[in-house]
Amino acid sequence: MKREALALEVTSVVLGASRDFLAKEGFIELLPVILAPVTDPLRTTPEWATIFAYGRPWYLTRSMIFHKQAAVRVYPKIFCFSPNVRLEPPERAQTGRHLFEFVQLDLEVRGATREEVMELGERLFLYILAEVRKECGKALEAWGREVPEYSRPFLRIPWHKARQELGEDFEAELSRQSKTPIWLVDFPIDQREFYDREDPEQPGILRDMDLLYPEGFGEALSGGEREYQLERIKARILRQGLSLDSYRPLLALAEDGLSPSAGFGIGIERLVGFICGFPHVAQVRLFPRVPGEEALL
Ligand code: AMP
Ligand code: MG
């Protein structure tokens, strides 16, 4: 089988397995939102993709974080395969992990704690691996890749501890050293965006997490509990030097009443790339969007 065909088959099984698993867990699927009046601030990606229509700019969604917070007001467990456009700097073409258009499986649960969505994430990930092993195990073996098996719970390490023990490049180092997926938890407040909830018991530390793939494949997912109270959201926006005016639609929702919630987003190309053992996420997509590179179609 051609490598491109294998990538398509594995992607298709990953999407189907995710939908099966989440339906059994009581989730419903949202249709994706592509254009929005407000989107994820993502301070590490300073460029914005916008179009101008009907007298105003519209952002191409960088994530559906605010839509998820709005959606759990209506339904308690939601997910979406969300196409995201992030104008990553061209040098990120070399990381093997960045596209400027990619898809994440983005989910949110009303009233959930971080620990509950971490547990859900582990079970989802293991279910996906089991389905891929069943459906594509032989084809992957022919390419020299065995679908790995892990048991849960995965190891958890606080951000500060990882940094203290492994130095500046701790995230890459943890991913390289680890033989199983590993959670990084408790990020410092200024490392993340304003919507990750500050821990009321540990001021300055967030109730959030990343899952790292083993074998040096890097970050798999990010998530956490969310700020949902108007005054706290405002304080966090201002703390990051952002303007309240830019987030007016979110503030209006919060004024009306947001629910506490937790969730995460897992990049599909990185997940399939990890399962297949591909060195670059571009190999997962038939029509990859690599920062700074031309596209055939
Ligand atoms: P984030 O909210 O920025 O952590 O993004 C959620 C997930 O999407 C990450 O954990 C990655 O798996 C994936 N992701 C983020 N940025 C990119 C990118 N530029 N290209 C491909 N996947 C990405
Ligand atoms: Mg992240």
PDB file of C-alpha atoms and ligand atoms in Angstrom:
ATOM      1  CA  MET A   1       0.000   0.000   0.000  1.00  0.00           C
ATOM      2  CA  LYS A   2       1.234   3.505  -0.782  1.00  0.00           C
ATOM      3  CA  ARG A   3       2.175   5.592   2.227  1.00  0.00           C
ATOM      4  CA  GLU A   4      -0.478   8.186   1.298  1.00  0.00           C
ATOM      5  CA  ALA A   5      -3.182   5.488   1.208  1.00  0.00           C
ATOM      6  CA  LEU A   6      -2.089   4.133   4.572  1.00  0.00           C
ATOM      7  CA  ALA A   7      -2.326   7.642   6.057  1.00  0.00           C
ATOM      8  CA  LEU A   8      -5.856   8.006   4.674  1.00  0.00           C
ATOM      9  CA  GLU A   9      -6.964   4.643   6.072  1.00  0.00           C
ATOM     10  CA  VAL A  10      -5.544   5.306   9.514  1.00  0.00           C
ATOM     11  CA  THR A  11      -7.069   8.813   9.584  1.00  0.00           C
ATOM     12  CA  SER A  12     -10.434   7.398   8.648  1.00  0.00           C
ATOM     13  CA  VAL A  13     -10.277   4.770  11.430  1.00  0.00           C
ATOM     14  CA  VAL A  14      -9.159   7.426  13.944  1.00  0.00           C
ATOM     15  CA  LEU A  15     -12.141   9.648  13.059  1.00  0.00           C
ATOM     16  CA  GLY A  16     -14.612   6.733  13.188  1.00  0.00           C
ATOM     17  CA  ALA A  17     -13.232   5.369  16.461  1.00  0.00           C
ATOM     18  CA  SER A  18     -13.362   8.833  18.067  1.00  0.00           C
ATOM     19  CA  ARG A  19     -16.991   9.275  17.028  1.00  0.00           C
ATOM     20  CA  ASP A  20     -17.959   5.762  18.262  1.00  0.00           C
ATOM     21  CA  PHE A  21     -16.250   6.252  21.591  1.00  0.00           C
ATOM     22  CA  LEU A  22     -17.664   9.707  22.242  1.00  0.00           C
ATOM     23  CA  ALA A  23     -21.206   8.726  21.221  1.00  0.00           C
ATOM     24  CA  LYS A  24     -21.079   5.871  23.755  1.00  0.00           C
ATOM     25  CA  GLU A  25     -19.943   8.407  26.368  1.00  0.00           C
ATOM     26  CA  GLY A  26     -22.995  10.594  25.700  1.00  0.00           C
ATOM     27  CA  PHE A  27     -21.367  13.276  23.536  1.00  0.00           C
ATOM     28  CA  ILE A  28     -22.934  14.964  20.534  1.00  0.00           C
ATOM     29  CA  GLU A  29     -21.014  16.297  17.544  1.00  0.00           C
ATOM     30  CA  LEU A  30     -21.107  19.982  16.625  1.00  0.00           C
ATOM     31  CA  LEU A  31     -20.599  21.221  13.093  1.00  0.00           C
ATOM     32  CA  PRO A  32     -17.376  23.216  12.836  1.00  0.00           C
ATOM     33  CA  VAL A  33     -17.210  26.996  12.881  1.00  0.00           C
ATOM     34  CA  ILE A  34     -14.734  28.409  10.359  1.00  0.00           C
ATOM     35  CA  LEU A  35     -15.300  32.171  10.615  1.00  0.00           C
ATOM     36  CA  ALA A  36     -15.839  34.021  13.853  1.00  0.00           C
ATOM     37  CA  PRO A  37     -15.897  37.531  15.330  1.00  0.00           C
ATOM     38  CA  VAL A  38     -13.519  36.358  18.058  1.00  0.00           C
ATOM     39  CA  THR A  39     -11.091  33.445  18.302  1.00  0.00           C
ATOM     40  CA  ASP A  40      -8.308  31.957  20.414  1.00  0.00           C
ATOM     41  CA  PRO A  41      -5.679  34.610  21.369  1.00  0.00           C
ATOM     42  CA  LEU A  42      -2.730  32.130  21.060  1.00  0.00           C
ATOM     43  CA  ARG A  43       0.090  34.484  21.937  1.00  0.00           C
ATOM     44  CA  THR A  44       2.726  32.174  20.420  1.00  0.00           C
ATOM     45  CA  THR A  45       1.204  32.619  16.935  1.00  0.00           C
ATOM     46  CA  PRO A  46       1.074  36.399  16.407  1.00  0.00           C
ATOM     47  CA  GLU A  47      -0.257  36.446  12.808  1.00  0.00           C
ATOM     48  CA  TRP A  48      -4.019  36.438  12.266  1.00  0.00           C
ATOM     49  CA  ALA A  49      -5.913  35.124   9.246  1.00  0.00           C
ATOM     50  CA  THR A  50      -8.940  37.292   8.549  1.00  0.00           C
ATOM     51  CA  ILE A  51     -11.354  37.977   5.762  1.00  0.00           C
ATOM     52  CA  PHE A  52     -13.334  41.148   5.347  1.00  0.00           C
ATOM     53  CA  ALA A  53     -17.064  40.720   4.711  1.00  0.00           C
ATOM     54  CA  TYR A  54     -20.277  42.615   5.449  1.00  0.00           C
ATOM     55  CA  GLY A  55     -18.381  45.612   6.696  1.00  0.00           C
ATOM     56  CA  ARG A  56     -16.229  43.891   9.277  1.00  0.00           C
ATOM     57  CA  PRO A  57     -13.306  41.478   9.676  1.00  0.00           C
ATOM     58  CA  TRP A  58     -13.941  37.775  10.423  1.00  0.00           C
ATOM     59  CA  TYR A  59     -11.257  35.579  11.944  1.00  0.00           C
ATOM     60  CA  LEU A  60     -10.538  32.117  10.619  1.00  0.00           C
ATOM     61  CA  THR A  61     -10.917  30.075  13.799  1.00  0.00           C
ATOM     62  CA  ARG A  62      -7.661  29.126  15.520  1.00  0.00           C
ATOM     63  CA  SER A  63      -9.615  26.926  17.913  1.00  0.00           C
ATOM     64  CA  MET A  64     -13.244  26.642  18.944  1.00  0.00           C
ATOM     65  CA  ILE A  65     -12.534  27.288  22.617  1.00  0.00           C
ATOM     66  CA  PHE A  66     -15.140  30.044  23.052  1.00  0.00           C
ATOM     67  CA  HIS A  67     -17.698  28.203  20.924  1.00  0.00           C
ATOM     68  CA  LYS A  68     -17.220  25.161  23.140  1.00  0.00           C
ATOM     69  CA  GLN A  69     -17.826  27.239  26.276  1.00  0.00           C
ATOM     70  CA  ALA A  70     -20.984  28.628  24.667  1.00  0.00           C
ATOM     71  CA  ALA A  71     -22.114  25.184  23.455  1.00  0.00           C
ATOM     72  CA  VAL A  72     -21.973  23.495  26.872  1.00  0.00           C
ATOM     73  CA  ARG A  73     -24.628  25.975  28.007  1.00  0.00           C
ATOM     74  CA  VAL A  74     -26.918  24.122  25.613  1.00  0.00           C
ATOM     75  CA  TYR A  75     -25.664  20.518  25.812  1.00  0.00           C
ATOM     76  CA  PRO A  76     -23.453  19.006  28.533  1.00  0.00           C
ATOM     77  CA  LYS A  77     -20.990  16.988  26.419  1.00  0.00           C
ATOM     78  CA  ILE A  78     -19.951  18.220  22.998  1.00  0.00           C
ATOM     79  CA  PHE A  79     -17.198  17.554  20.476  1.00  0.00           C
ATOM     80  CA  CYS A  80     -16.223  18.783  17.057  1.00  0.00           C
ATOM     81  CA  PHE A  81     -13.642  17.999  14.383  1.00  0.00           C
ATOM     82  CA  SER A  82     -12.577  21.574  14.115  1.00  0.00           C
ATOM     83  CA  PRO A  83     -10.483  22.842  11.183  1.00  0.00           C
ATOM     84  CA  ASN A  84      -8.093  25.460  12.510  1.00  0.00           C
ATOM     85  CA  VAL A  85      -6.077  28.010  10.592  1.00  0.00           C
ATOM     86  CA  ARG A  86      -2.996  29.217  12.433  1.00  0.00           C
ATOM     87  CA  LEU A  87      -0.432  31.235  10.511  1.00  0.00           C
ATOM     88  CA  GLU A  88       2.575  29.575  12.116  1.00  0.00           C
ATOM     89  CA  PRO A  89       5.964  31.214  11.425  1.00  0.00           C
ATOM     90  CA  PRO A  90       7.752  29.576   8.418  1.00  0.00           C
ATOM     91  CA  GLU A  91      10.542  28.196  10.626  1.00  0.00           C
ATOM     92  CA  ARG A  92       7.946  25.903  12.226  1.00  0.00           C
ATOM     93  CA  ALA A  93       7.838  23.990   8.924  1.00  0.00           C
ATOM     94  CA  GLN A  94      10.916  22.164  10.209  1.00  0.00           C
ATOM     95  CA  THR A  95       9.500  20.990  13.535  1.00  0.00           C
ATOM     96  CA  GLY A  96       7.665  18.128  11.838  1.00  0.00           C
ATOM     97  CA  ARG A  97       4.610  19.044  13.917  1.00  0.00           C
ATOM     98  CA  HIS A  98       3.179  22.258  12.490  1.00  0.00           C
ATOM     99  CA  LEU A  99       0.782  22.875   9.641  1.00  0.00           C
ATOM    100  CA  PHE A 100      -1.001  26.165   9.145  1.00  0.00           C
ATOM    101  CA  GLU A 101      -4.291  24.382   8.541  1.00  0.00           C
ATOM    102  CA  PHE A 102      -4.983  21.325  10.672  1.00  0.00           C
ATOM    103  CA  VAL A 103      -7.883  19.624  12.433  1.00  0.00           C
ATOM    104  CA  GLN A 104      -8.362  19.057  16.100  1.00  0.00           C
ATOM    105  CA  LEU A 105     -10.821  16.874  17.889  1.00  0.00           C
ATOM    106  CA  ASP A 106     -12.030  19.479  20.331  1.00  0.00           C
ATOM    107  CA  LEU A 107     -14.306  18.468  23.206  1.00  0.00           C
ATOM    108  CA  GLU A 108     -15.815  20.042  26.305  1.00  0.00           C
ATOM    109  CA  VAL A 109     -17.820  18.763  29.273  1.00  0.00           C
ATOM    110  CA  ARG A 110     -20.052  20.942  31.424  1.00  0.00           C
ATOM    111  CA  GLY A 111     -19.249  20.707  35.146  1.00  0.00           C
ATOM    112  CA  ALA A 112     -16.243  18.384  34.653  1.00  0.00           C
ATOM    113  CA  THR A 113     -12.955  18.573  36.516  1.00  0.00           C
ATOM    114  CA  ARG A 114      -9.539  18.393  34.882  1.00  0.00           C
ATOM    115  CA  GLU A 115      -9.048  14.905  36.312  1.00  0.00           C
ATOM    116  CA  GLU A 116     -12.302  13.703  34.739  1.00  0.00           C
ATOM    117  CA  VAL A 117     -11.342  14.882  31.257  1.00  0.00           C
ATOM    118  CA  MET A 118      -7.829  13.453  31.679  1.00  0.00           C
ATOM    119  CA  GLU A 119      -9.357  10.071  32.445  1.00  0.00           C
ATOM    120  CA  LEU A 120     -11.655  10.449  29.430  1.00  0.00           C
ATOM    121  CA  GLY A 121      -8.679  11.409  27.252  1.00  0.00           C
ATOM    122  CA  GLU A 122      -6.714   8.323  28.287  1.00  0.00           C
ATOM    123  CA  ARG A 123      -9.620   6.004  27.537  1.00  0.00           C
ATOM    124  CA  LEU A 124     -10.300   7.723  24.205  1.00  0.00           C
ATOM    125  CA  PHE A 125      -6.653   7.456  23.178  1.00  0.00           C
ATOM    126  CA  LEU A 126      -6.406   3.751  24.112  1.00  0.00           C
ATOM    127  CA  TYR A 127      -9.693   3.005  22.315  1.00  0.00           C
ATOM    128  CA  ILE A 128      -8.422   4.700  19.150  1.00  0.00           C
ATOM    129  CA  LEU A 129      -5.148   2.736  19.288  1.00  0.00           C
ATOM    130  CA  ALA A 130      -7.056  -0.545  19.749  1.00  0.00           C
ATOM    131  CA  GLU A 131      -9.317   0.187  16.764  1.00  0.00           C
ATOM    132  CA  VAL A 132      -6.372   1.142  14.546  1.00  0.00           C
ATOM    133  CA  ARG A 133      -4.546  -2.021  15.605  1.00  0.00           C
ATOM    134  CA  LYS A 134      -7.600  -4.077  14.643  1.00  0.00           C
ATOM    135  CA  GLU A 135      -8.309  -2.332  11.322  1.00  0.00           C
ATOM    136  CA  CYS A 136      -4.850  -1.286  10.085  1.00  0.00           C
ATOM    137  CA  GLY A 137      -2.386  -3.279  12.234  1.00  0.00           C
ATOM    138  CA  LYS A 138      -1.219  -5.469   9.322  1.00  0.00           C
ATOM    139  CA  ALA A 139      -0.819  -2.579   6.886  1.00  0.00           C
ATOM    140  CA  LEU A 140       1.166  -0.610   9.464  1.00  0.00           C
ATOM    141  CA  GLU A 141       3.396  -3.600  10.188  1.00  0.00           C
ATOM    142  CA  ALA A 142       4.196  -3.845   6.489  1.00  0.00           C
ATOM    143  CA  TRP A 143       5.518  -0.274   6.861  1.00  0.00           C
ATOM    144  CA  GLY A 144       7.572  -1.299   9.893  1.00  0.00           C
ATOM    145  CA  ARG A 145       5.325   0.303  12.528  1.00  0.00           C
ATOM    146  CA  GLU A 146       3.684  -1.626  15.329  1.00  0.00           C
ATOM    147  CA  VAL A 147       0.732   0.119  16.967  1.00  0.00           C
ATOM    148  CA  PRO A 148       1.964   0.601  20.549  1.00  0.00           C
ATOM    149  CA  GLU A 149       0.082  -0.679  23.606  1.00  0.00           C
ATOM    150  CA  TYR A 150      -0.093   1.232  26.878  1.00  0.00           C
ATOM    151  CA  SER A 151      -1.943   0.905  30.134  1.00  0.00           C
ATOM    152  CA  ARG A 152      -3.600   3.665  32.081  1.00  0.00           C
ATOM    153  CA  PRO A 153      -3.383   5.787  34.118  1.00  0.00           C
ATOM    154  CA  PHE A 154      -0.492   7.567  32.391  1.00  0.00           C
ATOM    155  CA  LEU A 155       2.199   9.188  34.503  1.00  0.00           C
ATOM    156  CA  ARG A 156       1.575  12.835  35.558  1.00  0.00           C
ATOM    157  CA  ILE A 157       4.293  15.365  36.211  1.00  0.00           C
ATOM    158  CA  PRO A 158       3.851  18.995  37.322  1.00  0.00           C
ATOM    159  CA  TRP A 159       5.306  21.656  34.983  1.00  0.00           C
ATOM    160  CA  HIS A 160       7.640  23.105  37.650  1.00  0.00           C
ATOM    161  CA  LYS A 161       9.023  19.696  38.601  1.00  0.00           C
ATOM    162  CA  ALA A 162       9.665  18.741  34.956  1.00  0.00           C
ATOM    163  CA  ARG A 163      11.443  22.004  34.331  1.00  0.00           C
ATOM    164  CA  GLN A 164      13.540  21.717  37.476  1.00  0.00           C
ATOM    165  CA  GLU A 165      14.646  18.181  36.660  1.00  0.00           C
ATOM    166  CA  LEU A 166      15.095  18.415  32.889  1.00  0.00           C
ATOM    167  CA  GLY A 167      15.953  22.069  32.213  1.00  0.00           C
ATOM    168  CA  GLU A 168      14.763  24.578  29.594  1.00  0.00           C
ATOM    169  CA  ASP A 169      13.926  21.980  26.907  1.00  0.00           C
ATOM    170  CA  PHE A 170      11.986  19.771  29.325  1.00  0.00           C
ATOM    171  CA  GLU A 171       8.954  19.157  27.153  1.00  0.00           C
ATOM    172  CA  ALA A 172      10.932  17.755  24.217  1.00  0.00           C
ATOM    173  CA  GLU A 173      13.175  15.886  26.628  1.00  0.00           C
ATOM    174  CA  LEU A 174      10.243  14.261  28.453  1.00  0.00           C
ATOM    175  CA  SER A 175       8.717  13.183  25.163  1.00  0.00           C
ATOM    176  CA  ARG A 176      12.070  11.761  23.961  1.00  0.00           C
ATOM    177  CA  GLN A 177      12.814   9.883  27.204  1.00  0.00           C
ATOM    178  CA  SER A 178       9.351   8.518  27.805  1.00  0.00           C
ATOM    179  CA  LYS A 179       8.270   5.049  26.716  1.00  0.00           C
ATOM    180  CA  THR A 180       4.580   5.800  27.355  1.00  0.00           C
ATOM    181  CA  PRO A 181       2.366   8.875  26.989  1.00  0.00           C
ATOM    182  CA  ILE A 182       2.889  11.301  29.863  1.00  0.00           C
ATOM    183  CA  TRP A 183       0.859  14.193  31.299  1.00  0.00           C
ATOM    184  CA  LEU A 184       2.320  17.592  32.087  1.00  0.00           C
ATOM    185  CA  VAL A 185       0.034  19.369  34.574  1.00  0.00           C
ATOM    186  CA  ASP A 186      -0.183  22.617  36.562  1.00  0.00           C
ATOM    187  CA  PHE A 187       1.239  25.163  34.097  1.00  0.00           C
ATOM    188  CA  PRO A 188       2.192  28.578  35.493  1.00  0.00           C
ATOM    189  CA  ILE A 189      -0.432  31.206  34.774  1.00  0.00           C
ATOM    190  CA  ASP A 190       1.591  33.232  32.262  1.00  0.00           C
ATOM    191  CA  GLN A 191       2.528  30.200  30.175  1.00  0.00           C
ATOM    192  CA  ARG A 192      -1.010  29.756  28.891  1.00  0.00           C
ATOM    193  CA  GLU A 193      -3.960  31.664  27.499  1.00  0.00           C
ATOM    194  CA  PHE A 194      -6.428  33.539  29.710  1.00  0.00           C
ATOM    195  CA  TYR A 195      -9.210  30.944  29.449  1.00  0.00           C
ATOM    196  CA  ASP A 196      -7.376  28.189  31.398  1.00  0.00           C
ATOM    197  CA  ARG A 197      -8.692  28.294  34.965  1.00  0.00           C
ATOM    198  CA  GLU A 198      -6.433  29.388  37.801  1.00  0.00           C
ATOM    199  CA  ASP A 199      -6.370  26.888  40.671  1.00  0.00           C
ATOM    200  CA  PRO A 200      -8.166  28.516  43.609  1.00  0.00           C
ATOM    201  CA  GLU A 201      -5.956  26.479  45.943  1.00  0.00           C
ATOM    202  CA  GLN A 202      -2.665  27.328  44.200  1.00  0.00           C
ATOM    203  CA  PRO A 203      -2.779  30.925  42.940  1.00  0.00           C
ATOM    204  CA  GLY A 204      -0.571  31.393  39.892  1.00  0.00           C
ATOM    205  CA  ILE A 205      -0.987  27.735  38.845  1.00  0.00           C
ATOM    206  CA  LEU A 206      -3.563  26.543  36.307  1.00  0.00           C
ATOM    207  CA  ARG A 207      -5.951  23.578  36.390  1.00  0.00           C
ATOM    208  CA  ASP A 208      -4.702  22.468  32.973  1.00  0.00           C
ATOM    209  CA  MET A 209      -2.658  19.801  31.220  1.00  0.00           C
ATOM    210  CA  ASP A 210      -0.843  18.656  28.103  1.00  0.00           C
ATOM    211  CA  LEU A 211      -0.443  15.051  27.024  1.00  0.00           C
ATOM    212  CA  LEU A 212       2.937  14.261  25.468  1.00  0.00           C
ATOM    213  CA  TYR A 213       3.542  11.391  23.063  1.00  0.00           C
ATOM    214  CA  PRO A 214       6.499   9.116  23.736  1.00  0.00           C
ATOM    215  CA  GLU A 215       9.382   8.544  21.251  1.00  0.00           C
ATOM    216  CA  GLY A 216       9.941  12.301  20.830  1.00  0.00           C
ATOM    217  CA  PHE A 217       6.638  12.936  19.001  1.00  0.00           C
ATOM    218  CA  GLY A 218       5.924  15.881  21.297  1.00  0.00           C
ATOM    219  CA  GLU A 219       2.626  17.411  22.336  1.00  0.00           C
ATOM    220  CA  ALA A 220      -0.538  15.417  21.673  1.00  0.00           C
ATOM    221  CA  LEU A 221      -3.195  17.538  23.317  1.00  0.00           C
ATOM    222  CA  SER A 222      -3.809  20.545  25.541  1.00  0.00           C
ATOM    223  CA  GLY A 223      -6.730  21.189  27.830  1.00  0.00           C
ATOM    224  CA  GLY A 224      -7.964  22.029  31.268  1.00  0.00           C
ATOM    225  CA  GLU A 225     -10.706  23.612  33.281  1.00  0.00           C
ATOM    226  CA  ARG A 226     -11.918  27.015  32.032  1.00  0.00           C
ATOM    227  CA  GLU A 227     -12.425  30.393  33.616  1.00  0.00           C
ATOM    228  CA  TYR A 228     -16.181  31.018  33.469  1.00  0.00           C
ATOM    229  CA  GLN A 229     -16.848  33.907  35.863  1.00  0.00           C
ATOM    230  CA  LEU A 230     -17.058  37.351  34.266  1.00  0.00           C
ATOM    231  CA  GLU A 231     -14.759  39.175  36.684  1.00  0.00           C
ATOM    232  CA  ARG A 232     -12.108  36.465  36.572  1.00  0.00           C
ATOM    233  CA  ILE A 233     -12.137  36.361  32.763  1.00  0.00           C
ATOM    234  CA  LYS A 234     -11.772  40.146  32.634  1.00  0.00           C
ATOM    235  CA  ALA A 235      -8.875  40.095  35.105  1.00  0.00           C
ATOM    236  CA  ARG A 236      -7.077  37.392  33.119  1.00  0.00           C
ATOM    237  CA  ILE A 237      -7.569  39.217  29.789  1.00  0.00           C
ATOM    238  CA  LEU A 238      -6.113  42.392  31.277  1.00  0.00           C
ATOM    239  CA  ARG A 239      -3.265  40.522  32.965  1.00  0.00           C
ATOM    240  CA  GLN A 240      -2.141  39.349  29.519  1.00  0.00           C
ATOM    241  CA  GLY A 241      -2.167  42.886  28.148  1.00  0.00           C
ATOM    242  CA  LEU A 242      -5.158  42.160  25.872  1.00  0.00           C
ATOM    243  CA  SER A 243      -8.092  44.519  25.432  1.00  0.00           C
ATOM    244  CA  LEU A 244     -11.498  43.740  26.887  1.00  0.00           C
ATOM    245  CA  ASP A 245     -13.030  45.209  23.770  1.00  0.00           C
ATOM    246  CA  SER A 246     -11.550  42.451  21.537  1.00  0.00           C
ATOM    247  CA  TYR A 247     -13.307  39.802  23.626  1.00  0.00           C
ATOM    248  CA  ARG A 248     -16.678  41.519  23.901  1.00  0.00           C
ATOM    249  CA  PRO A 249     -18.654  38.524  22.532  1.00  0.00           C
ATOM    250  CA  LEU A 250     -17.141  36.238  25.182  1.00  0.00           C
ATOM    251  CA  LEU A 251     -17.716  38.790  27.947  1.00  0.00           C
ATOM    252  CA  ALA A 252     -21.352  39.146  26.889  1.00  0.00           C
ATOM    253  CA  LEU A 253     -21.763  35.371  27.212  1.00  0.00           C
ATOM    254  CA  ALA A 254     -20.074  35.370  30.617  1.00  0.00           C
ATOM    255  CA  GLU A 255     -22.306  38.187  31.781  1.00  0.00           C
ATOM    256  CA  ASP A 256     -25.294  36.099  30.812  1.00  0.00           C
ATOM    257  CA  GLY A 257     -23.751  33.122  32.649  1.00  0.00           C
ATOM    258  CA  LEU A 258     -21.192  30.543  31.529  1.00  0.00           C
ATOM    259  CA  SER A 259     -21.017  27.106  33.151  1.00  0.00           C
ATOM    260  CA  PRO A 260     -17.904  25.651  34.700  1.00  0.00           C
ATOM    261  CA  SER A 261     -16.430  23.191  32.221  1.00  0.00           C
ATOM    262  CA  ALA A 262     -13.303  21.316  31.217  1.00  0.00           C
ATOM    263  CA  GLY A 263     -12.121  19.900  27.934  1.00  0.00           C
ATOM    264  CA  PHE A 264      -9.239  19.440  25.551  1.00  0.00           C
ATOM    265  CA  GLY A 265      -8.216  19.509  21.907  1.00  0.00           C
ATOM    266  CA  ILE A 266      -6.158  16.759  20.282  1.00  0.00           C
ATOM    267  CA  GLY A 267      -4.541  17.368  16.915  1.00  0.00           C
ATOM    268  CA  ILE A 268      -5.618  14.737  14.375  1.00  0.00           C
ATOM    269  CA  GLU A 269      -2.562  15.025  12.098  1.00  0.00           C
ATOM    270  CA  ARG A 270      -0.209  14.612  15.051  1.00  0.00           C
ATOM    271  CA  LEU A 271      -2.193  11.646  16.344  1.00  0.00           C
ATOM    272  CA  VAL A 272      -2.146   9.879  12.968  1.00  0.00           C
ATOM    273  CA  GLY A 273       1.517  10.858  12.472  1.00  0.00           C
ATOM    274  CA  PHE A 274       2.399   9.313  15.817  1.00  0.00           C
ATOM    275  CA  ILE A 275       0.438   6.119  15.134  1.00  0.00           C
ATOM    276  CA  CYS A 276       2.091   5.722  11.712  1.00  0.00           C
ATOM    277  CA  GLY A 277       5.530   6.805  12.954  1.00  0.00           C
ATOM    278  CA  PHE A 278       5.766   9.574  10.334  1.00  0.00           C
ATOM    279  CA  PRO A 279       8.527  12.145  10.860  1.00  0.00           C
ATOM    280  CA  HIS A 280       6.333  15.038   9.595  1.00  0.00           C
ATOM    281  CA  VAL A 281       2.613  15.718  10.027  1.00  0.00           C
ATOM    282  CA  ALA A 282       2.486  16.827   6.384  1.00  0.00           C
ATOM    283  CA  GLN A 283       2.669  13.103   5.472  1.00  0.00           C
ATOM    284  CA  VAL A 284      -0.724  12.593   7.081  1.00  0.00           C
ATOM    285  CA  ARG A 285      -2.595  14.986   4.774  1.00  0.00           C
ATOM    286  CA  LEU A 286      -3.163  14.593   1.026  1.00  0.00           C
ATOM    287  CA  PHE A 287      -3.211  18.383   0.763  1.00  0.00           C
ATOM    288  CA  PRO A 288      -0.909  19.566   3.533  1.00  0.00           C
ATOM    289  CA  ARG A 289      -0.536  23.242   4.399  1.00  0.00           C
ATOM    290  CA  VAL A 290       3.070  23.602   5.496  1.00  0.00           C
ATOM    291  CA  PRO A 291       4.053  27.063   6.814  1.00  0.00           C
ATOM    292  CA  GLY A 292       5.917  28.994   4.115  1.00  0.00           C
ATOM    293  CA  GLU A 293       5.631  26.252   1.456  1.00  0.00           C
ATOM    294  CA  GLU A 294       3.668  26.131  -1.792  1.00  0.00           C
ATOM    295  CA  ALA A 295       0.674  23.827  -2.148  1.00  0.00           C
ATOM    296  CA  LEU A 296      -0.102  21.864  -5.344  1.00  0.00           C
ATOM    297  CA  LEU A 297      -3.832  21.826  -4.756  1.00  0.00           C
TER     298      LEU A 297
HETATM  299  P1  AMP B   1      -3.413  23.964  21.342  1.00  0.00           P
HETATM  300  O1  AMP B   1      -4.739  24.389  21.871  1.00  0.00           O
HETATM  301  O2  AMP B   1      -2.611  25.068  20.758  1.00  0.00           O
HETATM  302  O3  AMP B   1      -2.630  23.195  22.352  1.00  0.00           O
HETATM  303  O4  AMP B   1      -3.725  22.950  20.143  1.00  0.00           O
HETATM  304  C1  AMP B   1      -4.382  21.736  20.397  1.00  0.00           C
HETATM  305  C2  AMP B   1      -3.698  20.601  19.695  1.00  0.00           C
HETATM  306  O5  AMP B   1      -3.739  20.797  18.283  1.00  0.00           O
HETATM  307  C3  AMP B   1      -2.220  20.459  20.020  1.00  0.00           C
HETATM  308  O6  AMP B   1      -2.003  19.739  21.192  1.00  0.00           O
HETATM  309  C4  AMP B   1      -1.709  19.740  18.786  1.00  0.00           C
HETATM  310  O7  AMP B   1      -1.985  18.352  18.841  1.00  0.00           O
HETATM  311  C5  AMP B   1      -2.541  20.333  17.681  1.00  0.00           C
HETATM  312  N1  AMP B   1      -1.867  21.459  17.004  1.00  0.00           N
HETATM  313  C6  AMP B   1      -1.663  22.710  17.485  1.00  0.00           C
HETATM  314  N2  AMP B   1      -1.057  23.498  16.579  1.00  0.00           N
HETATM  315  C7  AMP B   1      -0.847  22.720  15.484  1.00  0.00           C
HETATM  316  C8  AMP B   1      -0.272  22.969  14.188  1.00  0.00           C
HETATM  317  N3  AMP B   1       0.193  24.164  13.836  1.00  0.00           N
HETATM  318  N4  AMP B   1      -0.257  21.944  13.296  1.00  0.00           N
HETATM  319  C9  AMP B   1      -0.753  20.729  13.621  1.00  0.00           C
HETATM  320  N5  AMP B   1      -1.311  20.453  14.819  1.00  0.00           N
HETATM  321  C10 AMP B   1      -1.363  21.422  15.756  1.00  0.00           C
HETATM  322 MG    MG B   2      -0.933  23.180  23.332  1.00  0.00          MG
END
